[in-house]
mmCIF file of C-alpha atoms in Angstrom:
data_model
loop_
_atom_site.group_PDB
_atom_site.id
_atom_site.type_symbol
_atom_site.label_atom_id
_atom_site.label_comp_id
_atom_site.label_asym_id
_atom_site.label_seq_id
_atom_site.Cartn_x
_atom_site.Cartn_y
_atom_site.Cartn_z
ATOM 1 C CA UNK A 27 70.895 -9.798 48.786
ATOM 2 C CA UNK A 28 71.293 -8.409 45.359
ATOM 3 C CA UNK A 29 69.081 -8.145 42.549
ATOM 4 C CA UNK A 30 71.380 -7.304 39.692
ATOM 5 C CA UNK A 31 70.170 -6.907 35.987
ATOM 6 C CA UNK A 32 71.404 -10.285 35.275
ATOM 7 C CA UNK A 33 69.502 -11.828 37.919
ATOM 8 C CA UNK A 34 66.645 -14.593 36.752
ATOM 9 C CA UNK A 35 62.993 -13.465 37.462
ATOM 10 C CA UNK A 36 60.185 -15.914 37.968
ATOM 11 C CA UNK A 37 56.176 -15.285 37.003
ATOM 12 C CA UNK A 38 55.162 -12.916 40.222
ATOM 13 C CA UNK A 39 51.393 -13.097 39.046
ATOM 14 C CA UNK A 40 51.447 -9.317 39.426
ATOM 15 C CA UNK A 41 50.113 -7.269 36.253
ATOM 16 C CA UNK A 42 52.628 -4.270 36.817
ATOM 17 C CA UNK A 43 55.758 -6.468 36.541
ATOM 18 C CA UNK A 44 54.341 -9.165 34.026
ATOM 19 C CA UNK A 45 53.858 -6.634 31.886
ATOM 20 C CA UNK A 46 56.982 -4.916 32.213
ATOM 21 C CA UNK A 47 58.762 -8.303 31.520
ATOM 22 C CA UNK A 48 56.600 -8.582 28.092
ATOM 23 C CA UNK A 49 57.591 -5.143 27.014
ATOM 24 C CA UNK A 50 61.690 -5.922 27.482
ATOM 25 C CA UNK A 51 60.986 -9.401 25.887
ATOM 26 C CA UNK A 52 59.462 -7.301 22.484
ATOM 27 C CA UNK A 53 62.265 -4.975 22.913
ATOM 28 C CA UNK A 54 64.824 -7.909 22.629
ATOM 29 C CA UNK A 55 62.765 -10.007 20.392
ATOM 30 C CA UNK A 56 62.975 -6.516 17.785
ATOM 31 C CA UNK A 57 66.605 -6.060 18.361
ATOM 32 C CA UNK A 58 67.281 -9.775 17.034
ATOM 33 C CA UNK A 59 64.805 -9.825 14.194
ATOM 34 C CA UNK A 60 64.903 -6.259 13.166
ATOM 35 C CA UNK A 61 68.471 -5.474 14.401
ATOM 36 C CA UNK A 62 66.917 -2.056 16.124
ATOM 37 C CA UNK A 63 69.409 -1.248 19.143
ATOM 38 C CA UNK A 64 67.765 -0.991 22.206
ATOM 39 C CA UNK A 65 68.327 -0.009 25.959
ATOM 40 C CA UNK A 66 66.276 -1.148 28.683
ATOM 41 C CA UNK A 67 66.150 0.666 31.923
ATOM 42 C CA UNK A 68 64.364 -0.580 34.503
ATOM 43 C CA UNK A 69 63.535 2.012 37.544
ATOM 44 C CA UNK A 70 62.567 2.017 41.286
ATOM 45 C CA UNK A 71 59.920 3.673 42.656
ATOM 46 C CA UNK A 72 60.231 6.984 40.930
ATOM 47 C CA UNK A 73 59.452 9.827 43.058
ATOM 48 C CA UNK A 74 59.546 14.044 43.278
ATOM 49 C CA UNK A 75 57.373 16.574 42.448
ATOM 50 C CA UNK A 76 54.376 15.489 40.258
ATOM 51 C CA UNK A 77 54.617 11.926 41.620
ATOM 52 C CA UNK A 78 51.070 10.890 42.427
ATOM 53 C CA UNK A 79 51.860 7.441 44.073
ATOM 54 C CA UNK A 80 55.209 8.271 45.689
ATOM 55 C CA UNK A 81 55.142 11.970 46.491
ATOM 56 C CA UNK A 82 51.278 12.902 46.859
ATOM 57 C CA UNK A 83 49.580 10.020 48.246
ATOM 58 C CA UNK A 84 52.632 8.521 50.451
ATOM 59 C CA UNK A 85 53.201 11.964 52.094
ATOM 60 C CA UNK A 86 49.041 12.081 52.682
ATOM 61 C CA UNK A 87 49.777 8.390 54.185
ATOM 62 C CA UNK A 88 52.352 10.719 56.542
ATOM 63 C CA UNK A 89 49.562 12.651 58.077
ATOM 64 C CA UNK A 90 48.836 9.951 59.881
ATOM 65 C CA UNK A 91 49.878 10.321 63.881
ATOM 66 C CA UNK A 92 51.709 7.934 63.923
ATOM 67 C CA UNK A 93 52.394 6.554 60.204
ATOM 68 C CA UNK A 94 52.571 3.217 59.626
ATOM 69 C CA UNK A 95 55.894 1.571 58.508
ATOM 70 C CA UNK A 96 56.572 -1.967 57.239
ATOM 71 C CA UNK A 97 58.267 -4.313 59.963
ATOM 72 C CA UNK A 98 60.634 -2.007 61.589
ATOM 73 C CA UNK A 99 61.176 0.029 58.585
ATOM 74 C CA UNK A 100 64.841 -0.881 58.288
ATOM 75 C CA UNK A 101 63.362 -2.674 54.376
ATOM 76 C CA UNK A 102 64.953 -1.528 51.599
ATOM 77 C CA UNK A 103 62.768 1.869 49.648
ATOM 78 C CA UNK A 104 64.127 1.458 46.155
ATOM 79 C CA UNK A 105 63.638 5.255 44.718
ATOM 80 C CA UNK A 106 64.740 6.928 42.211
ATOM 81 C CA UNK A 107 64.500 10.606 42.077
ATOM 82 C CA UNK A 108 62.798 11.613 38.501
ATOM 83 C CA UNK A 109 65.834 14.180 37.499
ATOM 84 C CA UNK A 110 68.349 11.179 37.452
ATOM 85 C CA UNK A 111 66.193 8.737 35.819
ATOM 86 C CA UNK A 112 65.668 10.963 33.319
ATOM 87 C CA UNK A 113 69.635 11.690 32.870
ATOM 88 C CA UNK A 114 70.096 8.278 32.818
ATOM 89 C CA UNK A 115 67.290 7.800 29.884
ATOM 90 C CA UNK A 116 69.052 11.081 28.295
ATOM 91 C CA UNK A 117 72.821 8.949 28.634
ATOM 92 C CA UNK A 118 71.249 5.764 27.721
ATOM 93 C CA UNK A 119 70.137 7.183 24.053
ATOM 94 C CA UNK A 120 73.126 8.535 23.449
ATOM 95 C CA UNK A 121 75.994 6.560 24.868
ATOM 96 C CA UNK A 122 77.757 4.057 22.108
ATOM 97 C CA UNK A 123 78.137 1.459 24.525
ATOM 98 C CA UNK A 124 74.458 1.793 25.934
ATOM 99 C CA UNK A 125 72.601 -0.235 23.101
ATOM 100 C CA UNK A 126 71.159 -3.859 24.105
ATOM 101 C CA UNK A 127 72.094 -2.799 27.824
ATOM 102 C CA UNK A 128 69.982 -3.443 30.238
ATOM 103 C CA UNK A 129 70.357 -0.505 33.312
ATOM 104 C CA UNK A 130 68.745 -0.425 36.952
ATOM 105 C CA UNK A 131 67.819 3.132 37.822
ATOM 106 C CA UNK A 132 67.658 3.219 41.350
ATOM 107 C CA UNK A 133 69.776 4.628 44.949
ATOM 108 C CA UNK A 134 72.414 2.737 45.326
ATOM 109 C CA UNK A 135 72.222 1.716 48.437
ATOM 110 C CA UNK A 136 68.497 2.570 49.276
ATOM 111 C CA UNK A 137 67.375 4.297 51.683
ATOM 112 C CA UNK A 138 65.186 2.146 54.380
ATOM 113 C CA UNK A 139 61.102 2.890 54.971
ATOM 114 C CA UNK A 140 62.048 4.466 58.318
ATOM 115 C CA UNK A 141 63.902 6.999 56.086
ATOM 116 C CA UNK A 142 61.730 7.989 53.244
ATOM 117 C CA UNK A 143 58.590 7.708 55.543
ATOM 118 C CA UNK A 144 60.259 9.903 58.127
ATOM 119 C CA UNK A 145 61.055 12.407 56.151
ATOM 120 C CA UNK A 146 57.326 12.608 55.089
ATOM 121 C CA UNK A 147 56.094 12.500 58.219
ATOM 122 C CA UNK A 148 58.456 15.471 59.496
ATOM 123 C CA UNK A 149 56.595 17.795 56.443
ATOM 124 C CA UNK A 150 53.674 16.862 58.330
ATOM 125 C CA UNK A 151 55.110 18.080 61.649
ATOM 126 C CA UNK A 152 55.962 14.770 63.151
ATOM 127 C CA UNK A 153 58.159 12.140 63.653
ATOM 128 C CA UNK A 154 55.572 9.496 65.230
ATOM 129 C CA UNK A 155 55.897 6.383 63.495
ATOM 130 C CA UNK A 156 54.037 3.114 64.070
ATOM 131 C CA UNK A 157 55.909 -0.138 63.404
ATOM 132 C CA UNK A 158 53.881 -2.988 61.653
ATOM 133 C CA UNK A 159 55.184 -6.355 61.991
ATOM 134 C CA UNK A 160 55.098 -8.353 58.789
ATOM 135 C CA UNK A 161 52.492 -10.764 59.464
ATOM 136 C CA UNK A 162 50.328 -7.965 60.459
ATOM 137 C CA UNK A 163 50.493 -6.275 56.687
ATOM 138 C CA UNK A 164 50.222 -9.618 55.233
ATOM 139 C CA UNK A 165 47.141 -11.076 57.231
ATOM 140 C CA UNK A 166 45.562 -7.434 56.116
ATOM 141 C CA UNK A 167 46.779 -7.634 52.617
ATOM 142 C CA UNK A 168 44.588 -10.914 51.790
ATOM 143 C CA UNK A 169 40.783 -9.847 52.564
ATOM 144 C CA UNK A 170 41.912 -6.545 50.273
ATOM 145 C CA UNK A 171 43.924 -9.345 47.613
ATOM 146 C CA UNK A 172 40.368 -11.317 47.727
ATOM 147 C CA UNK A 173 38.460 -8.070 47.351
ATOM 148 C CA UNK A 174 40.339 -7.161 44.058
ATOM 149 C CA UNK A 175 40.489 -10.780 42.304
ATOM 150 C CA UNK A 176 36.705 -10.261 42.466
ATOM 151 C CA UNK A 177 37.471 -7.718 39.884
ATOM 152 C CA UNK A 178 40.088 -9.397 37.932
ATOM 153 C CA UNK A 179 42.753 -7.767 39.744
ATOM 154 C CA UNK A 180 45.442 -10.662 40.515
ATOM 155 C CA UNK A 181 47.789 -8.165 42.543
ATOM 156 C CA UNK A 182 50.022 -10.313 45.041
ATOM 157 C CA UNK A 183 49.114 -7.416 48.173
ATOM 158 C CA UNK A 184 50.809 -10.167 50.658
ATOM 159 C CA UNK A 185 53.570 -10.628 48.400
ATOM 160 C CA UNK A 186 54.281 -6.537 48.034
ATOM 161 C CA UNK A 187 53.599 -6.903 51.836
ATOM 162 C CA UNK A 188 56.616 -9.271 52.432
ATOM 163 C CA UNK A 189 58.825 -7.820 50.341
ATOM 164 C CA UNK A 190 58.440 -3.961 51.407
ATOM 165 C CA UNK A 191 60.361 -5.240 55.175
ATOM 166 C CA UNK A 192 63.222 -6.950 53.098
ATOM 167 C CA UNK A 193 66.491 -5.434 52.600
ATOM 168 C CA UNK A 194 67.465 -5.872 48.889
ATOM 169 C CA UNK A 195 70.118 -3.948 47.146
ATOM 170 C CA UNK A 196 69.593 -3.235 43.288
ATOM 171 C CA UNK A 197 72.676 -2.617 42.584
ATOM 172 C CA UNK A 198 73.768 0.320 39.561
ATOM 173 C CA UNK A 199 77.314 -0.672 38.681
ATOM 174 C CA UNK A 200 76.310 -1.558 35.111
ATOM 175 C CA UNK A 201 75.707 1.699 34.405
ATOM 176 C CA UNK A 202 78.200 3.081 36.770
ATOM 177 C CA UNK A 203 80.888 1.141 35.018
ATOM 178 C CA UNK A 204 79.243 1.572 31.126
ATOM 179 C CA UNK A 205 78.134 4.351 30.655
ATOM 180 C CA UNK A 206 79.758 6.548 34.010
ATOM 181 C CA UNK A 207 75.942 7.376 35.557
ATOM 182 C CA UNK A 208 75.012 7.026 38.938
ATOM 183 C CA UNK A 209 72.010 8.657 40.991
ATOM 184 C CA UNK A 210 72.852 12.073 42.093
ATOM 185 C CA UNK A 211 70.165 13.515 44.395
ATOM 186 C CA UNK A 212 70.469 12.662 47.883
ATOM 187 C CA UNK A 213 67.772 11.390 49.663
ATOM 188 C CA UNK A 214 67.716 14.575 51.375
ATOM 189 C CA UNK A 215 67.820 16.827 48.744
ATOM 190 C CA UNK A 216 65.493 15.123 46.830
ATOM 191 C CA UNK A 217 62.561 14.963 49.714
ATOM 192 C CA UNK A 218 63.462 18.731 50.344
ATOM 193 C CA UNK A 219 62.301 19.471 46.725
ATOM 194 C CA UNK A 220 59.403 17.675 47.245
ATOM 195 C CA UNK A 221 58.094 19.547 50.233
ATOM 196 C CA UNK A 222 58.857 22.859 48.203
ATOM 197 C CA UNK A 223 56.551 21.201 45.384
ATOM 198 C CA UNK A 224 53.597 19.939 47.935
ATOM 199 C CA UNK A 225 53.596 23.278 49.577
ATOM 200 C CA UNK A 226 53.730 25.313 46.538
ATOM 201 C CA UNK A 227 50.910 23.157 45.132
ATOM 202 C CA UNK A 228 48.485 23.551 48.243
ATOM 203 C CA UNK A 229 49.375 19.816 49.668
ATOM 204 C CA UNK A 230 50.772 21.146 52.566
ATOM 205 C CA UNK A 231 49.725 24.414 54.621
ATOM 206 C CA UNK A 232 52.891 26.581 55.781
ATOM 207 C CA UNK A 233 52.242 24.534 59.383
ATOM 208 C CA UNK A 234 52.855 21.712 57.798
ATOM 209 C CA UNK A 235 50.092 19.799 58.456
#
């Protein structure tokens, strides 16, 4: 389905997201009692060059012969290349209709796993990728999920594990439609910038691999 900005959350029991959810709750709770206008924008996965999580370490993941993919990798990858999430914050400070909107900053639609993990995989020189059915990630997800509530860590692993095979659409029309921004950078252009970052930076050898 769709997870628009109006759409009710629930506790996940994931720190990440709780605290997210606290931060727009200040944000609101100063806009009422100080009348401070405020935006919220809430992004995807936010990747391109400098991107630790979704650049470095996912297209490390893609040396893998083959690389793993959730389910069949037709789930929805919600990114959002950094240059248009940070036009959007640029937009959103500026605009006169943007205060006390609330924004999703991500492709509209997204691109699937088999996509974005493809196209990491090809850097490395191949296009070998190894389905994982669901209940496979999520019966490895709990001894990890156990592991880390040992140290406090409540992370739902099985839950992120579920949801990375579902196809969700978050869609951007309320910032389409308010303040006339929509993501730019193709998934294609924006992975091709990335592979000109992780080779300049030594990530990936002129073979590729």
């Amino acid at each position: 389905g769709g997870v628009t900005e109006e759409t009710r959350r629930g506790p996940t029991g994931e720190a990440d997201g709780e605290a997210k959810a606290g931060a727009e709750a200040i944000g609101r709770w100063a806009g009422r009692e100080r009348g401070l206008p405020f935006v919220i924008v809430r992004p995807g996965m936010i990747y391109g060059p400098g991107s630790a999580m979704w650049t470095v370490r996912t297209n490390t993941l893609a040396a893998l012969r083959p690389t793993p993919i959730p389910g069949d990798g037709s789930g929805s990858c919600p990114l959002i290349y950094i240059d248009d999430l940070i036009d959007l914050m640029i937009t959103a400070a500026v605009h006169p209709a943007a205060p006390r909107g609330i924004f999703n900053a991500v492709m509209d639609p997204p691109p699937t796993w088999r996509e974005y993990l493809g196209a990491h995989a090809r850097m490395r020189g191949h296009s070998s990728l190894l389905p994982i059915p669901s209940w496979l990630l999520k019966a490895g997800a709990l001894p990890a999920e156990l592991l880390l509530r040992l140290r406090g860590d409540r992370r739902p692993l099985r839950d992120m594990a579920g949801f990375a095979v579902c196809r969700v659409r978050y869609p951007v029309d309320m910032a389409r439609e308010t303040l006339g921004w929509s993501p730019k950078v193709t998934l294609e252009d924006g992975m091709a910038r990335c592979e000109a970052w992780l080779r300049a930076n030594g990530y990936l050898s002129r073979e590729g691999k």
